[in-house]
PDB file of C-alpha atoms in Angstrom:
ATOM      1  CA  UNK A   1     -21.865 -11.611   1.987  1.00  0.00           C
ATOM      2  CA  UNK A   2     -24.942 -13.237   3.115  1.00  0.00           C
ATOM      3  CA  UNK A   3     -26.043 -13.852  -0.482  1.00  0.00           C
ATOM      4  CA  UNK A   4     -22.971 -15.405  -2.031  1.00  0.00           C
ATOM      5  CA  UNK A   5     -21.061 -16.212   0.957  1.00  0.00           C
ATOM      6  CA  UNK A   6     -23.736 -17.273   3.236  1.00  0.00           C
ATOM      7  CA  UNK A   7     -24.605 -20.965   4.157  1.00  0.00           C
ATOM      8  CA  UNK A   8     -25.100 -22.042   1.023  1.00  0.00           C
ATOM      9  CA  UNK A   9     -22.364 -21.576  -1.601  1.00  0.00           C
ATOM     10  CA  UNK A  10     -21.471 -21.835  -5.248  1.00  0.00           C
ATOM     11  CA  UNK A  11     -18.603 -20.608  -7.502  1.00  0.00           C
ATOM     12  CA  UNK A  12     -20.403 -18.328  -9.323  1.00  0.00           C
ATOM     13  CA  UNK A  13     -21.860 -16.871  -5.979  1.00  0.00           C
ATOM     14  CA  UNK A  14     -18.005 -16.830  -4.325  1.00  0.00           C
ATOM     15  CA  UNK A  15     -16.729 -15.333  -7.470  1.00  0.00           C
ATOM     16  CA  UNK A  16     -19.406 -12.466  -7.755  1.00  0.00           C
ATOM     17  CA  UNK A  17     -18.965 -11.887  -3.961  1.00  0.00           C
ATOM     18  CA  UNK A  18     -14.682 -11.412  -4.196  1.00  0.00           C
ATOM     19  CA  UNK A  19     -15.771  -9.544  -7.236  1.00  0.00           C
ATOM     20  CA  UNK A  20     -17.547  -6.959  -5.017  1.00  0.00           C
ATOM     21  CA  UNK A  21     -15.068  -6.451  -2.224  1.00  0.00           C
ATOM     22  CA  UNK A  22     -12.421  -6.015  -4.469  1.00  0.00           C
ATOM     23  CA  UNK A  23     -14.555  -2.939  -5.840  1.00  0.00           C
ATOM     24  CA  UNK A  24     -14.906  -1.895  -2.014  1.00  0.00           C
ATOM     25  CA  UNK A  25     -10.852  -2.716  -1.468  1.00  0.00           C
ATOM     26  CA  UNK A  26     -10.271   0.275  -4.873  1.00  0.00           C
ATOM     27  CA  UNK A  27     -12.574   2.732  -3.152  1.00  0.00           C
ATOM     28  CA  UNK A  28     -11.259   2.491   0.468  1.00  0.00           C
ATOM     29  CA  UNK A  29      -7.870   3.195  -1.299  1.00  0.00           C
ATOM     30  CA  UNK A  30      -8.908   6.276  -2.416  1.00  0.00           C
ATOM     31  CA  UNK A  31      -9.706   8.158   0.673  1.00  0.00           C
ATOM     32  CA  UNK A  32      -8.243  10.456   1.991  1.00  0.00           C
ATOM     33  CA  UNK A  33      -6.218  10.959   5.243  1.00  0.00           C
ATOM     34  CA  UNK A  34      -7.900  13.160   8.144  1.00  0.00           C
ATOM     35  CA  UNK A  35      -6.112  16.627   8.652  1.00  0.00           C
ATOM     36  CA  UNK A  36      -5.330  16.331  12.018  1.00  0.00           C
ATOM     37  CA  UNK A  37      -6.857  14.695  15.382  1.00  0.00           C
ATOM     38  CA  UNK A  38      -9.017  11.686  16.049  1.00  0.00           C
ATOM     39  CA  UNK A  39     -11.447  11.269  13.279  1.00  0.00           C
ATOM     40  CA  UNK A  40     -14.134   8.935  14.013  1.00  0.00           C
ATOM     41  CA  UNK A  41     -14.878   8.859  10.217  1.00  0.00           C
ATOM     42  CA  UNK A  42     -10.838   7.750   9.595  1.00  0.00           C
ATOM     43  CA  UNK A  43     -11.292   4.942  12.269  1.00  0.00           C
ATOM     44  CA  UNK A  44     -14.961   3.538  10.874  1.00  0.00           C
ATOM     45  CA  UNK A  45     -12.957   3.384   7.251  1.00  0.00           C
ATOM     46  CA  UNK A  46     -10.303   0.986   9.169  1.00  0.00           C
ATOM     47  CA  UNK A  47     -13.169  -0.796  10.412  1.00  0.00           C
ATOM     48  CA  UNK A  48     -14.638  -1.511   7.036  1.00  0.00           C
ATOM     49  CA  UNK A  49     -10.862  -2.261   5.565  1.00  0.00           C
ATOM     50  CA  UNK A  50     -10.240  -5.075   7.932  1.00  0.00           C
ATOM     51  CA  UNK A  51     -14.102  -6.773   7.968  1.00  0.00           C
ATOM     52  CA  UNK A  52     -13.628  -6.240   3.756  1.00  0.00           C
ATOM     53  CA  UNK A  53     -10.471  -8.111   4.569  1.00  0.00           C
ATOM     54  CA  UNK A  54     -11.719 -10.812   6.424  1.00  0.00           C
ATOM     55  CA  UNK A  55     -14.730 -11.169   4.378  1.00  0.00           C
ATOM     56  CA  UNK A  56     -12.152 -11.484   1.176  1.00  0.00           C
ATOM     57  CA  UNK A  57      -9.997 -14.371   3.232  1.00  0.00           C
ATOM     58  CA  UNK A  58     -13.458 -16.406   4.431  1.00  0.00           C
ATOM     59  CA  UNK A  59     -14.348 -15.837   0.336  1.00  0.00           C
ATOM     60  CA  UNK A  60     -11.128 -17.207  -1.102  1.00  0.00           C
ATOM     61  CA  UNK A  61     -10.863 -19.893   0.828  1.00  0.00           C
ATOM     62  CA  UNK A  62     -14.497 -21.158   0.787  1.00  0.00           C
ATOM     63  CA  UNK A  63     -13.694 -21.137  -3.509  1.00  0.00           C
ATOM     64  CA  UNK A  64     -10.563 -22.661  -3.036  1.00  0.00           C
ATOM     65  CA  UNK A  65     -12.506 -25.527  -0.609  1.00  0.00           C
ATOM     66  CA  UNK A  66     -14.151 -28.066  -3.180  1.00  0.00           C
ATOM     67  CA  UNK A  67     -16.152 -30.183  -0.628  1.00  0.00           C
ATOM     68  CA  UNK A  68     -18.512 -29.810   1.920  1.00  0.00           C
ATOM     69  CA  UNK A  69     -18.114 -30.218   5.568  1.00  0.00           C
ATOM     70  CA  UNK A  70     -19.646 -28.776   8.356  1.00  0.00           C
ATOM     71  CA  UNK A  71     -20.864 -25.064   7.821  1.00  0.00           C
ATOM     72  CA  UNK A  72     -19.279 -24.682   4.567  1.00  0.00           C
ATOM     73  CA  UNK A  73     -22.221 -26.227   2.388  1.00  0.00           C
ATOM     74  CA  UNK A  74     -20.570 -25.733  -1.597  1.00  0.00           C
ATOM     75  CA  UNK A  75     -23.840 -26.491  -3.631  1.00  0.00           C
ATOM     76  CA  UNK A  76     -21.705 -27.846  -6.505  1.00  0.00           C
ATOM     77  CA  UNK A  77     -19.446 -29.853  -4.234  1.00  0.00           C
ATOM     78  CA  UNK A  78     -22.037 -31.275  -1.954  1.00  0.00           C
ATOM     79  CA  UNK A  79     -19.854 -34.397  -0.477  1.00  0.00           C
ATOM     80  CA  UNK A  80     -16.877 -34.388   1.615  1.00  0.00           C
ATOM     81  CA  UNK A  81     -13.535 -35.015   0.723  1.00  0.00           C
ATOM     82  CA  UNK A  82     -10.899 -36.810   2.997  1.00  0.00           C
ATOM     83  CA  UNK A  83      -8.207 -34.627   0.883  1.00  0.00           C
ATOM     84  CA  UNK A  84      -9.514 -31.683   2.558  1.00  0.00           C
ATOM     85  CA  UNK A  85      -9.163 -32.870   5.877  1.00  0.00           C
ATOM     86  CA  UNK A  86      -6.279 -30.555   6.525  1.00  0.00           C
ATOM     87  CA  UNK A  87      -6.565 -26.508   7.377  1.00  0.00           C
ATOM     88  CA  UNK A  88      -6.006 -23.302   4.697  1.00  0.00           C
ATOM     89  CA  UNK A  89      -3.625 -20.644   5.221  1.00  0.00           C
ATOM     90  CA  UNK A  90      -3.689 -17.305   3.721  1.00  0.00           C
ATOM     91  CA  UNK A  91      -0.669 -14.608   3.568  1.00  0.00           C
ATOM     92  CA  UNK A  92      -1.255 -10.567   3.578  1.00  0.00           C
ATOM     93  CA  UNK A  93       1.375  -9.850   0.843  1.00  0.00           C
ATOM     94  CA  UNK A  94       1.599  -6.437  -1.329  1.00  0.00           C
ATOM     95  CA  UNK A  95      -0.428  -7.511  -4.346  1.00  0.00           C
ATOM     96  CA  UNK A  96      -3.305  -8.531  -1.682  1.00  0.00           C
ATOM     97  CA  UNK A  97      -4.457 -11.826   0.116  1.00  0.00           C
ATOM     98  CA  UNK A  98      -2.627 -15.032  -1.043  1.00  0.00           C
ATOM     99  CA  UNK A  99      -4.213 -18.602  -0.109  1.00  0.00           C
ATOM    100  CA  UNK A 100      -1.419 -21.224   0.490  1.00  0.00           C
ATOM    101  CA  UNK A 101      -1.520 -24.736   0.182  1.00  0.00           C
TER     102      UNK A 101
END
């Protein structure tokens, strides 16, 4: 995240970077359910779901955003764009996160 995602941004470095935590999103499916009880190991892997989650929604939105303006620095869109003067919104929907106009 720091890399690709950090201040400085690109679409190659945004693409690699959704790349990656969709990996991490396939092999948090794939583990399994404690037996029984309060595993602290169960509750760290719903940790790391929801930050892979948020880092996947800051991600698709900073591609989607073709500008620059404040903190989000795109180094192939360096200027700002009055057409982007509005806010993103994202939906949690079955087939994962989808960014709305």
């Amino acid at each position: 995240m720091n890399q690709d995602v950090g201040p400085l941004r690109t679409r190659t470095g945004l693409e690699r970077a959704l790349g990656h935590l969709s990996v991490l999103a396939s092999a948090c499916e794939d583990l399994p359910a404690p037996a029984a009880g309060l595993d602290a190991e169960w509750l760290d892997l719903h940790d790391l779901r929801n930050m892979r989650l948020v880092a996947e929604c800051v991600a698709r939105c900073a591609l989607a955003r073709t500008e620059s303006r404040g903190a989000h620095q795109r180094d192939d869109f360096p200027d700002m764009d009055p057409a982007w003067r509005r806010h993103q919104k994202l939906r949690l929907k079955p087939e994962g996160v989808q960014l709305e106009s």
